[in-house]
XYZ file of C-alpha atoms in Angstrom:
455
model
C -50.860 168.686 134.922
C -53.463 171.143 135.156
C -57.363 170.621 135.651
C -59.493 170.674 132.412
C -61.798 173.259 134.437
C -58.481 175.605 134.633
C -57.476 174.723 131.226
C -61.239 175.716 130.162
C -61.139 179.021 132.363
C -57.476 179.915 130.365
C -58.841 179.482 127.087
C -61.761 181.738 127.715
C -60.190 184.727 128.933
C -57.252 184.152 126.146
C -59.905 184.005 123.639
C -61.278 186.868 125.129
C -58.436 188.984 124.953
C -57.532 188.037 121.621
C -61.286 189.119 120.555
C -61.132 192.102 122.617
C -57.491 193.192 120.922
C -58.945 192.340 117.654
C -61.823 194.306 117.933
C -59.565 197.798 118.959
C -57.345 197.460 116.144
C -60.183 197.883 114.150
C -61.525 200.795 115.529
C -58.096 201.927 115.468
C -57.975 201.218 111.996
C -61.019 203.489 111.151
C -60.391 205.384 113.385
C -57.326 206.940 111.184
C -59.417 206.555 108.092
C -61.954 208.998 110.014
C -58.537 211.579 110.735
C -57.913 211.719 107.002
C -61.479 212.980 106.839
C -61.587 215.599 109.157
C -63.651 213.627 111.964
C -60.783 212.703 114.110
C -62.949 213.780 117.586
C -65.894 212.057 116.771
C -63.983 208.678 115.781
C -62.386 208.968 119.747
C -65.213 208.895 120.898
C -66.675 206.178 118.541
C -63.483 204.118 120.036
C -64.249 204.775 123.468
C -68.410 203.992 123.488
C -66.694 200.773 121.394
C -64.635 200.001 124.414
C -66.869 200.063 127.265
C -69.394 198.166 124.877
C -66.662 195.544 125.013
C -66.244 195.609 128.498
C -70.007 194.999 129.809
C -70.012 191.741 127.560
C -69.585 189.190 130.063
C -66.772 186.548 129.784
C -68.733 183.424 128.417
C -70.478 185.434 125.625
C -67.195 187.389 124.261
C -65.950 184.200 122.820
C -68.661 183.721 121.008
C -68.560 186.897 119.233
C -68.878 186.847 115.272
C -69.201 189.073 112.602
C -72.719 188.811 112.538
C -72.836 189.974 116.254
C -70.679 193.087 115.743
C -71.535 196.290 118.061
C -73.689 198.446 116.018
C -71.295 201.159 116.282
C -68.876 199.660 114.123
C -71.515 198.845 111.561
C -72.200 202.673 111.520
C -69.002 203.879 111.190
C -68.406 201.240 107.869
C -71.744 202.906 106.839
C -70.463 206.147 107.362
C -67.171 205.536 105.707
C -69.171 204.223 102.947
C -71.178 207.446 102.718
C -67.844 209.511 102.797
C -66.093 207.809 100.036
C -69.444 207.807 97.564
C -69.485 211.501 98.634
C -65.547 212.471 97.323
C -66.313 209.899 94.051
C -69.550 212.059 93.220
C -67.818 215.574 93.964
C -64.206 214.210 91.476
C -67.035 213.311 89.126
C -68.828 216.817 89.650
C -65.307 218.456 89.046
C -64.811 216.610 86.148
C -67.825 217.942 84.609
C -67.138 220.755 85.199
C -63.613 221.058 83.784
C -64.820 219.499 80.651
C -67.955 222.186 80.517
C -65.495 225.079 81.067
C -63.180 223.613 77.633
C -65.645 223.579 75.586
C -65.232 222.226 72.221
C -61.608 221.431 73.178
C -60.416 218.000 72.660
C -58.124 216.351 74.704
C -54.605 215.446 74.039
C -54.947 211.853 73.161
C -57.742 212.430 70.288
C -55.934 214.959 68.900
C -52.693 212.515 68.210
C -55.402 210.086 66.926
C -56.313 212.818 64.365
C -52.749 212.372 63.029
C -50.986 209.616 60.882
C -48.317 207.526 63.012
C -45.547 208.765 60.714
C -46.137 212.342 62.629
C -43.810 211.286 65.780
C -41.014 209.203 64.078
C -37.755 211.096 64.460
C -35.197 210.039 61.714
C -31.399 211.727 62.619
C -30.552 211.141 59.398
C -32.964 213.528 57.976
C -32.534 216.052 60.549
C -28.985 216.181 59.941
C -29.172 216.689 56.554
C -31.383 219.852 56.794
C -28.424 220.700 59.635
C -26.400 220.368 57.473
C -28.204 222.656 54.821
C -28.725 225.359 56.963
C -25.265 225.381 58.436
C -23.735 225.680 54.190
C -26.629 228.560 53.936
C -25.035 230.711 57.046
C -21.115 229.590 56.080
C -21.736 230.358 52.109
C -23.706 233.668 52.870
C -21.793 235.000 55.841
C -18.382 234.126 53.616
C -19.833 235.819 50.592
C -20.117 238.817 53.186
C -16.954 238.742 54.422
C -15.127 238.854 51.108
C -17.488 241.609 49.769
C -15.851 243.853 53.092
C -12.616 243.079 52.547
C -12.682 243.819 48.536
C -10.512 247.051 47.699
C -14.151 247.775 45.606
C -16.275 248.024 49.177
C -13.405 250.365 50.545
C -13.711 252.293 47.372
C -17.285 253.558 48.268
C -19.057 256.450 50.395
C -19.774 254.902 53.634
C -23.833 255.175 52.571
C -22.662 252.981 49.509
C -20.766 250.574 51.425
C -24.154 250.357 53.473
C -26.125 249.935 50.485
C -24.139 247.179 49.313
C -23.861 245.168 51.874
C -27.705 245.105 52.944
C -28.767 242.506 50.714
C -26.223 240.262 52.064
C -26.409 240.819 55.211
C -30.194 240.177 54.717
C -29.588 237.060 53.548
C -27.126 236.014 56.055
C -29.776 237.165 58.622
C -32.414 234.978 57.328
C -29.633 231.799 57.108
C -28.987 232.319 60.382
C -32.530 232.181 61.529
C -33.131 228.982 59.332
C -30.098 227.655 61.705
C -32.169 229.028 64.477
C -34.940 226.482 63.200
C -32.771 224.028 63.815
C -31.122 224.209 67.050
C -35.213 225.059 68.327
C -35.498 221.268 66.972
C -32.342 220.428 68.885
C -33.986 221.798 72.457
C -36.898 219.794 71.673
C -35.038 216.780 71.507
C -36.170 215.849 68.096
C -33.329 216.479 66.075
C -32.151 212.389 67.074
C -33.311 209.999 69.714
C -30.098 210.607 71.089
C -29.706 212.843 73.731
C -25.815 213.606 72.719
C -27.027 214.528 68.826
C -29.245 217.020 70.086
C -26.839 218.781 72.048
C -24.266 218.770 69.968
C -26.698 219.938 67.073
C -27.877 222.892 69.400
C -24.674 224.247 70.706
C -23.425 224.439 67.300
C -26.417 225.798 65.866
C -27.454 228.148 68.690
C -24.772 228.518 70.796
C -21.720 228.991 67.424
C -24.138 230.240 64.730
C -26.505 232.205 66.073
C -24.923 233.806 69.775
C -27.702 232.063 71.389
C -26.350 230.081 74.638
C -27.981 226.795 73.620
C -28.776 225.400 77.086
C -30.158 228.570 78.629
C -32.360 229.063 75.988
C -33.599 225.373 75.912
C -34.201 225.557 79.577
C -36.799 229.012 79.364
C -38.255 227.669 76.219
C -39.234 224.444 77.926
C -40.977 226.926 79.977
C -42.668 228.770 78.096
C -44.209 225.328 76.377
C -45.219 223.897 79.798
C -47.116 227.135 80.388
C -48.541 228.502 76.928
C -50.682 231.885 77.001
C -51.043 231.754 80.677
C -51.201 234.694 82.338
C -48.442 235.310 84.293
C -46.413 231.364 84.279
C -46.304 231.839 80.511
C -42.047 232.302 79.490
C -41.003 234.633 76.924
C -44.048 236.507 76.118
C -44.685 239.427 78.878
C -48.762 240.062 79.176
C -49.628 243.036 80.684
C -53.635 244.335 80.730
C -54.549 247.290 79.034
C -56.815 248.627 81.374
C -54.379 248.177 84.120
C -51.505 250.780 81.907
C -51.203 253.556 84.432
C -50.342 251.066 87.305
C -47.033 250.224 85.185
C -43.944 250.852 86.434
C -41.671 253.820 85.257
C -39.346 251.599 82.792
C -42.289 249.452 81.337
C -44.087 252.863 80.340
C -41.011 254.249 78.961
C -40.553 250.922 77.122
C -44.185 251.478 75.454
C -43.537 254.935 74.417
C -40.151 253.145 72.558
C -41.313 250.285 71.629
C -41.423 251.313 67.546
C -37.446 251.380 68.012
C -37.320 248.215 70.267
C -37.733 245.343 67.492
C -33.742 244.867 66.401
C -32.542 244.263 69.387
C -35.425 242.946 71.811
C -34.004 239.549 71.161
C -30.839 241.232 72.608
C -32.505 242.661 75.512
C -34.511 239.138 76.612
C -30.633 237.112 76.576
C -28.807 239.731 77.908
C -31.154 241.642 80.454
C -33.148 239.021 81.141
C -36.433 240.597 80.668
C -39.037 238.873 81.422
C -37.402 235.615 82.021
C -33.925 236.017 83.347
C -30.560 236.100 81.779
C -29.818 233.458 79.266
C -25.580 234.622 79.131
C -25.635 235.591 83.402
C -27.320 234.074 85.298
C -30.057 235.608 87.408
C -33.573 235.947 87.031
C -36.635 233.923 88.030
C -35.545 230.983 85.283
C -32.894 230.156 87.700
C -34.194 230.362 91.162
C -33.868 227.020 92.802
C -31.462 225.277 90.162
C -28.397 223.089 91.375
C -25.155 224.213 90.524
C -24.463 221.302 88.381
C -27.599 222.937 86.106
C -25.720 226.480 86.069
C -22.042 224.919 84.883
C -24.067 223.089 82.260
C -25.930 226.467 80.980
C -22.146 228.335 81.442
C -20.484 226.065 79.025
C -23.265 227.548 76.043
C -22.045 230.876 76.958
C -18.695 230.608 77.316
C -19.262 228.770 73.829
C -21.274 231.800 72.453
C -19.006 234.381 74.243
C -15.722 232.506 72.747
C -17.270 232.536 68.999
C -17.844 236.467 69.316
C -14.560 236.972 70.408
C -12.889 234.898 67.839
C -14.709 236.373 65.086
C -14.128 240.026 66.695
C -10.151 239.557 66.899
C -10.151 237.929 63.296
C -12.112 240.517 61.183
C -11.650 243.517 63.908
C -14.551 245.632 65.190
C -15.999 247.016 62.233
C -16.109 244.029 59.846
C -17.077 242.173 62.574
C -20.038 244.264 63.554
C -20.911 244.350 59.390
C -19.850 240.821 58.760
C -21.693 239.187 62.389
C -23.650 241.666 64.361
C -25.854 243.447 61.535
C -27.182 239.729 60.684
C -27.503 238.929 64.011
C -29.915 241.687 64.477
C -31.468 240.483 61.029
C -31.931 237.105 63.198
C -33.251 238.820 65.782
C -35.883 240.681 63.708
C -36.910 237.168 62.449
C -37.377 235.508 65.648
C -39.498 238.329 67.272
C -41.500 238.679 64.689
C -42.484 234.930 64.421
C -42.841 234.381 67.617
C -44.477 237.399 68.697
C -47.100 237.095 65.778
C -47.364 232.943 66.849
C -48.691 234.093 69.901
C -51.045 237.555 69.539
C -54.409 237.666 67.895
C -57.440 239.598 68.363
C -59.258 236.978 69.211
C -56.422 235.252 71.671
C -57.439 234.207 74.989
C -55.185 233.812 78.215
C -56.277 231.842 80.921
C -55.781 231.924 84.276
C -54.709 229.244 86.963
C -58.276 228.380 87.656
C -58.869 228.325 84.186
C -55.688 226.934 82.094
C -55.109 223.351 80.385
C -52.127 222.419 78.153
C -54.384 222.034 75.544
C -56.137 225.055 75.895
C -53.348 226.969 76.074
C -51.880 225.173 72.461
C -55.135 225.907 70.633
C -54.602 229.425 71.473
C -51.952 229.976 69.135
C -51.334 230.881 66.159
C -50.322 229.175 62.632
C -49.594 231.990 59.865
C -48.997 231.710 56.487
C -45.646 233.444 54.850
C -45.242 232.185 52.082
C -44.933 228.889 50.339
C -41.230 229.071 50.296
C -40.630 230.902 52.992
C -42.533 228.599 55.462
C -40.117 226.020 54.300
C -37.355 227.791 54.794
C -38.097 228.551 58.010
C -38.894 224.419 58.872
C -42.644 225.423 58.962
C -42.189 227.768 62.088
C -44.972 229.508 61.436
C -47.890 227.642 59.666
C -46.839 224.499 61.730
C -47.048 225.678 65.537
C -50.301 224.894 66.532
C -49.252 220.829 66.194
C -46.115 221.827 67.926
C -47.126 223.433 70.243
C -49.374 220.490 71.326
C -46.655 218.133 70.499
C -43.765 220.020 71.310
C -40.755 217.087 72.350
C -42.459 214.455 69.827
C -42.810 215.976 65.985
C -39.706 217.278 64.198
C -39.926 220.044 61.601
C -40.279 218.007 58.822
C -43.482 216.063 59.886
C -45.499 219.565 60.676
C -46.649 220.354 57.336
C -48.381 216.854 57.004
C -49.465 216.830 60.966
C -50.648 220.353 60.253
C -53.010 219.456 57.371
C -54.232 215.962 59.152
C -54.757 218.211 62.135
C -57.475 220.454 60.636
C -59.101 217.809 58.405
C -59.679 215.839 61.795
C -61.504 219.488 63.380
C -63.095 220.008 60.270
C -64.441 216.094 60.879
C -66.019 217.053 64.513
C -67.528 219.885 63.461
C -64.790 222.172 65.472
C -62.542 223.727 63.270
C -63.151 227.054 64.884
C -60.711 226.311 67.331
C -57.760 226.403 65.119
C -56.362 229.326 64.229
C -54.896 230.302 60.860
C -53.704 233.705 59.591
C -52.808 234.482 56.669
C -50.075 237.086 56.782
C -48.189 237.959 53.571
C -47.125 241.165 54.543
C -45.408 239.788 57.698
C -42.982 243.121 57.987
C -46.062 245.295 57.953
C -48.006 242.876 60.329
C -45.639 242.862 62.901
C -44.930 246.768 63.083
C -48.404 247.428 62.782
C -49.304 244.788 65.910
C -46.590 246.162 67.799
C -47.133 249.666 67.678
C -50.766 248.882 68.441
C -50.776 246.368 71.071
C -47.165 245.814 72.356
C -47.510 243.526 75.319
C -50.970 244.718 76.157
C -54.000 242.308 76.386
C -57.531 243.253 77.240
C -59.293 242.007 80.259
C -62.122 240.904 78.011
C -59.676 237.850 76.191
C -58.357 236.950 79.953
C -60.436 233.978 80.819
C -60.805 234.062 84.792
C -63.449 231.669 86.775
């Protein structure tokens, strides 16, 4: 139908156009790899020289184009695309370096957990229940034992001073049950009570939110925190750092809370759930802990306190005011004594660092606290809170209380092994009552700029 001259022509300038499309799509192409670098006005231009280029090749020599016979523009822009990319790969590498320089004798995550035996992470519920279940006899049996002593027509025989004197030992005892319970619904928040999500919670509202007045999910949800950000400057939850030298910048409440302090420890415990100091409030909600959360999150930390607020208020109408505040609230404070003190002695040394956001890591953050000794018996008691929370810190959702003591020794043979067992720090504090009274009254919340590790 048509010539074979026209057919010829038609085929050329197709194959031109398709070579001519082909070749702006891939400037095009680089062209937005040059944007994501920054050289967006150069690569235009690049497109444009490319173009003409294209233009002046005559007709009968476009088809032939090959790779081979490229314009040498493109070839320089691969070449300086290569450039670019060998560039960011040597500067990531740089930054590596330097990261790893600035740890120091820090090892990472994954050769610590080879340092430990495989038994360290398994989480049996039937074993956690059982020490549940010890701990929930110890509070029941002690805060019973209480309860009758109050109610005896002996105890309402005595001199109020008597009465007071007679009670203290059990109400020191029912104290230190319900911080063993504490242990437990900690475990509970960490999700390594069970590998069920339901056992856990069930396990923490009754053992934070029933025993100890502690609204389980609040709690769980600033303590998660305050694990995701260990001894970091200002991110850190639950701990307040404030620099020594910078005192006289305080505000008026913080400076009349340091002249108090020495009166504070009973019922500081009190002060972070119900104040919400430093965190936000952990029975009402407000605070930085809950800026940004759903609703559905809020219902879900209201049904722990209307849980907590419901058990006060039964045991309040049963026993009235005063044998409740005997019976309940002077172990409660007992509880609260206990939980300050470990934790605020977990987490204050002399030689403590805090790191900044240029200069924090996870693991950094876990080597810088504490493990302190209490006691053979005691640090059992207490699930090995305290000469155990160096591996739980770094390990915080996988090891259950009753793996730490074994993960704790494995941990500082494996140090010992590299030749950096500096970096673990152990205490030995016998005198725990005296410790924390004396580091309180001499430190408080202060740090000095000397242990804050800025870039």
């Amino acid at each position: 139908m048509f010539s074979s001259s026209f057919r010829k022509n038609i085929s050329t300038k197709r194959t031109s156009w398709v070579c001519l499309l082909s070749l702006l799509v891939l400037s095009l192409l680089k062209t937005s790899i040059a944007f994501n670098n920054g050289q967006l006005s150069s690569s235009f231009r690049r497109v444009s020289r490319t173009i003409r280029s294209i233009s002046t090749i005559p007709n009968d020599v476009r088809v032939n184009i090959n790779v081979k016979d490229r314009p040498r523009i493109l070839v320089e822009e691969e070449q300086t695309i290569i450039v670019e990319k060998t560039k960011n790969k040597k500067e990531k590498r740089k930054a590596k370096k330097t990261k790893n320089n600035m740890d120091g004798d820090i090892p990472s995550l994954s050769a610590v957990r080879k340092m430990l035996p495989k038994k360290t992470f398994e989480i049996n519920t039937a074993t956690s229940i059982f020490y549940f279940l010890l701990d929930f006899a110890g509070v029941a049996t002690s805060m019973g034992l209480l309860h009758k002593l109050v109610t005896s027509n002996f105890y309402h025989g005595l001199f109020w001073m008597q009465q007071a004197a007679v009670a203290f030992p059990l109400q020191l005892l029912t104290g230190f049950a319900m911080w063993c319970m504490w242990c437990i619904g900690h475990d509970a928040g960490h999700n390594t009570v069970s590998k069920r999500s339901w056992v856990n919670n069930v396990v923490g509202e009754i053992a934070h939110s029933v025993c100890c007045l502690t609204p389980f999910i609040p709690w769980k949800k600033s303590h998660l925190q305050h694990h995701l950000n260990h001894n970091h400057l200002s991110r850190d939850y639950s701990h307040q750092w404030f620099i020594r030298e910078e005192a006289d910048d305080l505000p008026a409440v913080f400076k009349a809370s340091y002249k108090t302090r020495n009166f504070q420890l009973p019922i500081l415990y009190m002060v972070y759930l119900l104040l919400g100091v430093p965190d936000g409030g952990h029975v009402f909600f407000y605070g930085r802990m809950w800026e940004g959360e759903p609703l559905r999150q809020k219902l879900r930390g209201a049904v722990s306190s209307v849980i907590s607020i419901a058990t006060s208020a039964f045991f309040w109408t049963k026993f009235g005011f005063a044998d409740f505040t005997v019976v309940c609230m002077v172990p409660w404070l007992v509880l609260s004594f206990w939980l300050f003190m470990v934790t605020y002695l977990q987490h204050h040394s002399d030689d403590g660092k805090l790191y900044t956001d240029e200069t924090w890591s996870f693991t950094k953050g876990a080597f810088e606290t504490v493990d302190r000794n209490y006691g053979l018996w005691i640090n059992r008691m207490s699930h090995h809170m305290m000469d155990g929370h160096v591996v739980h810190h770094l390990f915080f959702n996988k090891v259950p209380h009753y793996r730490l003591e074994d993960a704790t020794k494995a941990l500082q043979d494996g140090l010992q092994e590299k030749g950096i067992s500096h970096i673990y720090k152990n205490i030995e504090t016998p005198h725990f009552t005296q410790e924390i009274v004396k580091q309180f009254n001499d430190n408080w919340f202060f740090i000095n700029e000397k242990q804050v590790v800025r870039k």
